[in-house]
GROMACS .gro file of N, CA and C in nm:
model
  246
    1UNK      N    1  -0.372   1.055   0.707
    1UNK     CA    2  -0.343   0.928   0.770
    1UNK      C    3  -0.465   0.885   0.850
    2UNK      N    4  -0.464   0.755   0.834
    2UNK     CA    5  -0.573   0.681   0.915
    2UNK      C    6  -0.530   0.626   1.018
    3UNK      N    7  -0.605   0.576   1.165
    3UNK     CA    8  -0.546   0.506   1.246
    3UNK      C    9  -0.649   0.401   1.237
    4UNK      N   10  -0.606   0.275   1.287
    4UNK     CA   11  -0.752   0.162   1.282
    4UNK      C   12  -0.668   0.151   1.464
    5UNK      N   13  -0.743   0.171   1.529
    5UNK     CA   14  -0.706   0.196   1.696
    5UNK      C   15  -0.713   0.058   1.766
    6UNK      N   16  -0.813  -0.049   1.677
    6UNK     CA   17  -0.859  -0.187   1.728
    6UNK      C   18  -0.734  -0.250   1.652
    7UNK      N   19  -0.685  -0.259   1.561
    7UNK     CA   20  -0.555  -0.324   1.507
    7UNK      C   21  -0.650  -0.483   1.506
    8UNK      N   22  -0.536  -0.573   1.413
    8UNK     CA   23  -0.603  -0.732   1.429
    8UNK      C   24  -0.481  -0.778   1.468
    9UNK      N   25  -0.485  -0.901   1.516
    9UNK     CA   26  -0.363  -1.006   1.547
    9UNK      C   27  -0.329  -1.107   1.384
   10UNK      N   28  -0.201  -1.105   1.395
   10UNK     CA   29  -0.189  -1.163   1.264
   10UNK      C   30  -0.071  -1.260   1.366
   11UNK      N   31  -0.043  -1.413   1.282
   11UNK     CA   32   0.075  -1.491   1.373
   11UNK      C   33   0.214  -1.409   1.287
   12UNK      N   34   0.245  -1.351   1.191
   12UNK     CA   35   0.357  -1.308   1.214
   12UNK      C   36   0.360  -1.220   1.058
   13UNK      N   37   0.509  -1.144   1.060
   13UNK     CA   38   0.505  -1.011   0.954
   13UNK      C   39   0.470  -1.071   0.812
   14UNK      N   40   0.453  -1.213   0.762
   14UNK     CA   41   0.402  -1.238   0.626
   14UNK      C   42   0.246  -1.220   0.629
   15UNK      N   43   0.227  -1.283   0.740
   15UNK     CA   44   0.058  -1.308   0.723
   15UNK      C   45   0.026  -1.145   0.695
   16UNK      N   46   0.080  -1.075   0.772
   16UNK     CA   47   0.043  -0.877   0.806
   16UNK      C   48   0.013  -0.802   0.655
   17UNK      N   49   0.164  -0.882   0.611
   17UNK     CA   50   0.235  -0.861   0.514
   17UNK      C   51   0.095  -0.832   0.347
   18UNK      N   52   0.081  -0.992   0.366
   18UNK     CA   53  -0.047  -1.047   0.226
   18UNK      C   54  -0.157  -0.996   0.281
   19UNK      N   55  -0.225  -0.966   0.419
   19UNK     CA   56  -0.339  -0.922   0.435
   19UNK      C   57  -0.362  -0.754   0.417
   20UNK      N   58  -0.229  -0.710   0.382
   20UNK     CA   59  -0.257  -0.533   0.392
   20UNK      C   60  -0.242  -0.504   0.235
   21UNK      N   61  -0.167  -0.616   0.168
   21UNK     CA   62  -0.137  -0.579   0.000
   21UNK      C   63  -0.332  -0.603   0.014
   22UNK      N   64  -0.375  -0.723   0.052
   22UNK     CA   65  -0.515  -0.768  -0.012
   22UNK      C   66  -0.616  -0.619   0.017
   23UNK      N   67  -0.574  -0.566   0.113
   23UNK     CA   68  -0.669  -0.446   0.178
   23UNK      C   69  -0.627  -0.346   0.092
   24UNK      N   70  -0.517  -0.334   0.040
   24UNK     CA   71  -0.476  -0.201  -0.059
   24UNK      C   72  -0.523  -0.271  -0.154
   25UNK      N   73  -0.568  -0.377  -0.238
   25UNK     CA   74  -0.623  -0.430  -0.351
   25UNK      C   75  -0.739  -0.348  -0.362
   26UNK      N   76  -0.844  -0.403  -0.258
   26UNK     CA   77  -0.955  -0.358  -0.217
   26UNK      C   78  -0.972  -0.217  -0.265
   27UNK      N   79  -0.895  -0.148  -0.163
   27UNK     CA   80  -0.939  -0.007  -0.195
   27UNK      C   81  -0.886   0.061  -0.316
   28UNK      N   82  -0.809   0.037  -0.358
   28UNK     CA   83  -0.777   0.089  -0.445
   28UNK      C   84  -0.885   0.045  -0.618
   29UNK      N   85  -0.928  -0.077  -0.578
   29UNK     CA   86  -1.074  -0.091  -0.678
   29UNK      C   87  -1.206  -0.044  -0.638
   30UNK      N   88  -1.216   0.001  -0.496
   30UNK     CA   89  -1.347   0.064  -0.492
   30UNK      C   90  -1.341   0.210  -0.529
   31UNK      N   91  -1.451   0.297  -0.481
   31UNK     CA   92  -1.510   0.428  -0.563
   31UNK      C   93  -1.346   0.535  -0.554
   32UNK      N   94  -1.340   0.585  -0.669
   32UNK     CA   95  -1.239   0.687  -0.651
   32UNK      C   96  -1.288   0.780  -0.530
   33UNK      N   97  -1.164   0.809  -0.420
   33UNK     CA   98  -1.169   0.934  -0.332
   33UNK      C   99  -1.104   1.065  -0.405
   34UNK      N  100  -1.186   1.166  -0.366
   34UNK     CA  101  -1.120   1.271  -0.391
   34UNK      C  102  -0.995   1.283  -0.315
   35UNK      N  103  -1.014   1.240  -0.196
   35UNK     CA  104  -0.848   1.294  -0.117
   35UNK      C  105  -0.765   1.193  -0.116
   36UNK      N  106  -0.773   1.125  -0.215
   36UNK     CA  107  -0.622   1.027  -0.226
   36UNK      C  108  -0.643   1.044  -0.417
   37UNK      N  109  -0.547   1.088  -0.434
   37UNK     CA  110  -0.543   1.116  -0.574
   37UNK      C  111  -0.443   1.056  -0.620
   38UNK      N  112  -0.363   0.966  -0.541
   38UNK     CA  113  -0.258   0.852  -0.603
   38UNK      C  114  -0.228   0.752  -0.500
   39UNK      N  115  -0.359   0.631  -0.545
   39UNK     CA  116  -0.308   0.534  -0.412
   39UNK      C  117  -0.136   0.498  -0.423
   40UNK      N  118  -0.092   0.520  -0.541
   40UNK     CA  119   0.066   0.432  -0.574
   40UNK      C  120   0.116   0.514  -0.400
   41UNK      N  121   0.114   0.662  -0.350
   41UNK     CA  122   0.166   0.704  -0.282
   41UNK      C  123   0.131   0.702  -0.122
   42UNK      N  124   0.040   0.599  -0.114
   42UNK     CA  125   0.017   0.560   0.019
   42UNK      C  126   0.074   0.418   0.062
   43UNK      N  127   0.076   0.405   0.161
   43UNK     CA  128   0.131   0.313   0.234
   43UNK      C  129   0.013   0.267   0.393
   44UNK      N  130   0.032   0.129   0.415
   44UNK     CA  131   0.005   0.098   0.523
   44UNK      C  132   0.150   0.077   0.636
   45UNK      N  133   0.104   0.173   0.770
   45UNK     CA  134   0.246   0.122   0.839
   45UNK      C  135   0.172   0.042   0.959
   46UNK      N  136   0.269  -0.076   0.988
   46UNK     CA  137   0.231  -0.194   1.061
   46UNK      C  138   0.278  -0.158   1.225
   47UNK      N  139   0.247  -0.171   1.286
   47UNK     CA  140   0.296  -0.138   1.393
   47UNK      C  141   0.269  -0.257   1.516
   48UNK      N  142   0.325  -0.292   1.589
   48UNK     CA  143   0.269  -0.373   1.715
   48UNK      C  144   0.183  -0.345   1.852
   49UNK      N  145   0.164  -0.398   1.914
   49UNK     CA  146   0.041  -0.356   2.050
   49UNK      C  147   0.146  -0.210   2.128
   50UNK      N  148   0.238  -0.203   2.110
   50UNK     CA  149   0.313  -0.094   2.164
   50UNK      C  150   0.368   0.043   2.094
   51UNK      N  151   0.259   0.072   1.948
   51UNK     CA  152   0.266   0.160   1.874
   51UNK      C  153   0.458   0.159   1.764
   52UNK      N  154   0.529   0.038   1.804
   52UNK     CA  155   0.649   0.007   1.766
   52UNK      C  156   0.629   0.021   1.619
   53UNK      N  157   0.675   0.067   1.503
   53UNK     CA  158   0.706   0.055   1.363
   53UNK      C  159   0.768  -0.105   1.344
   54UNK      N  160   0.686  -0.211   1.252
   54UNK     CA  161   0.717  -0.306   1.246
   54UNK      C  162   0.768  -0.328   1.072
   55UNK      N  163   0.715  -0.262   0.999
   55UNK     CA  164   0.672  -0.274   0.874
   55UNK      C  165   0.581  -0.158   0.791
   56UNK      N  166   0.645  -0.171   0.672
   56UNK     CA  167   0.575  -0.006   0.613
   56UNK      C  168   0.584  -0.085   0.462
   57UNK      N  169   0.393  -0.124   0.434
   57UNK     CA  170   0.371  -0.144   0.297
   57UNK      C  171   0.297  -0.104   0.240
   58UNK      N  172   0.377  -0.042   0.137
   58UNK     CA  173   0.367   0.060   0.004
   58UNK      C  174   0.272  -0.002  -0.101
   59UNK      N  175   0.118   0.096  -0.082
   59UNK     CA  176   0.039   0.027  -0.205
   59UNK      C  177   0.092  -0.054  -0.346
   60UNK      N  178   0.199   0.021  -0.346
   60UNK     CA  179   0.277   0.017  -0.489
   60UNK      C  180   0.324  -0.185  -0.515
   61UNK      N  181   0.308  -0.225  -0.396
   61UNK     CA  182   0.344  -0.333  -0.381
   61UNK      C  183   0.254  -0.404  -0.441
   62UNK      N  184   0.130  -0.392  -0.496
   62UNK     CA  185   0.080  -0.468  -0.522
   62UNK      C  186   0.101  -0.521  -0.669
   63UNK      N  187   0.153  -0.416  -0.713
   63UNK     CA  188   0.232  -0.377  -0.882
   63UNK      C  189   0.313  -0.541  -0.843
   64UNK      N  190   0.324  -0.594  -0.969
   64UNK     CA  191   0.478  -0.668  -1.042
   64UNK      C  192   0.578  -0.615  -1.044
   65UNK      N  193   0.724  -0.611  -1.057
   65UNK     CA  194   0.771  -0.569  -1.076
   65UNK      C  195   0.794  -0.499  -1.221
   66UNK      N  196   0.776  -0.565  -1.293
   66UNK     CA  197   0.738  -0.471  -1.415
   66UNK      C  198   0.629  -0.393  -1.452
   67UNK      N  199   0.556  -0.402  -1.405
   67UNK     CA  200   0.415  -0.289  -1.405
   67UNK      C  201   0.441  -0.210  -1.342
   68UNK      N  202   0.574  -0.252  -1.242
   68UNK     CA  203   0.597  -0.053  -1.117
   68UNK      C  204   0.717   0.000  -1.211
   69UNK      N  205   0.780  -0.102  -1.334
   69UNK     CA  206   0.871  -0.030  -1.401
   69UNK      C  207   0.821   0.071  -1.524
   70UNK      N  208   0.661   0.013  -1.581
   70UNK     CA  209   0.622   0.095  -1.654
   70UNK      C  210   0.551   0.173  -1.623
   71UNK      N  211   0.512   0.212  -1.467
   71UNK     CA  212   0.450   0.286  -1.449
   71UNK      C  213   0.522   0.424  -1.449
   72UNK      N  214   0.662   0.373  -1.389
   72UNK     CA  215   0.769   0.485  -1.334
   72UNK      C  216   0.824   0.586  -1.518
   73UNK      N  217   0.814   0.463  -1.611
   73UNK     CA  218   0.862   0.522  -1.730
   73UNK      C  219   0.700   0.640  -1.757
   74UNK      N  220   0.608   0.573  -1.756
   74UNK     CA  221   0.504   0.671  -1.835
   74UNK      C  222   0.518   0.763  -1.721
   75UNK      N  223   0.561   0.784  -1.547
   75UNK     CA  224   0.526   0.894  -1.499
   75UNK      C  225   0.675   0.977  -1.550
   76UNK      N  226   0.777   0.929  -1.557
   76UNK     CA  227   0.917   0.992  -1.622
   76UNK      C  228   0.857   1.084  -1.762
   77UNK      N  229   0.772   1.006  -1.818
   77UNK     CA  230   0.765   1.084  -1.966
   77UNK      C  231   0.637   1.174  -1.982
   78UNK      N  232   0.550   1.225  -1.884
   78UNK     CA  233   0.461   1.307  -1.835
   78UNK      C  234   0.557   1.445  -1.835
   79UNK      N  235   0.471   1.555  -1.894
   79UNK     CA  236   0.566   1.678  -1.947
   79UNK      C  237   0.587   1.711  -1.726
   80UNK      N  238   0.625   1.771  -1.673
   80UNK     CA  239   0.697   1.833  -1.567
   80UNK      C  240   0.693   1.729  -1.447
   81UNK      N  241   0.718   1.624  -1.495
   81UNK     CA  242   0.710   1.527  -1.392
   81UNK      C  243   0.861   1.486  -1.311
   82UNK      N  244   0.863   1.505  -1.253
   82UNK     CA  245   1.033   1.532  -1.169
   82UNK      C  246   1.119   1.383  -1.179
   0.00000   0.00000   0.00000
């Protein structure tokens, strides 16, 4: 887990919302990390000036809904995949 300690001001949970899918866009097209070996399984959690849980968005969000349905089938049909 990362902390960003400076946080930004956004006017409210949509704006938070489209600016953290755009930041999981981002990273998830720059250089592969070795220590994230499945952005689908990270998440950004949103929080307010009082460390409060506001919002929790799931890279996965950036998927269609049908691209998170075929993703889920090809990881279903991967030999020991739970």
């Amino acid at each position: 887990m990362a902390v960003d300690p400076e946080g930004k001001d956004f006017p409210d949970l949509s704006a938070v919302h489209a600016y953290a899918l755009e930041e999981a866009r981002e990273m998830m097209a720059g250089p592969r990390l070795s220590s994230v070996p499945d952005w689908f399984a990270c998440s950004f959690e949103i929080s307010d000036a009082f460390g409060q849980l506001l919002l929790t968005v799931p890279f996965a969000d950036v998927l269609s809904k049908d691209d998170r349905d075929r993703r889920i089938k090809i990881l279903q049909a991967k030999p020991g995949a739970a």
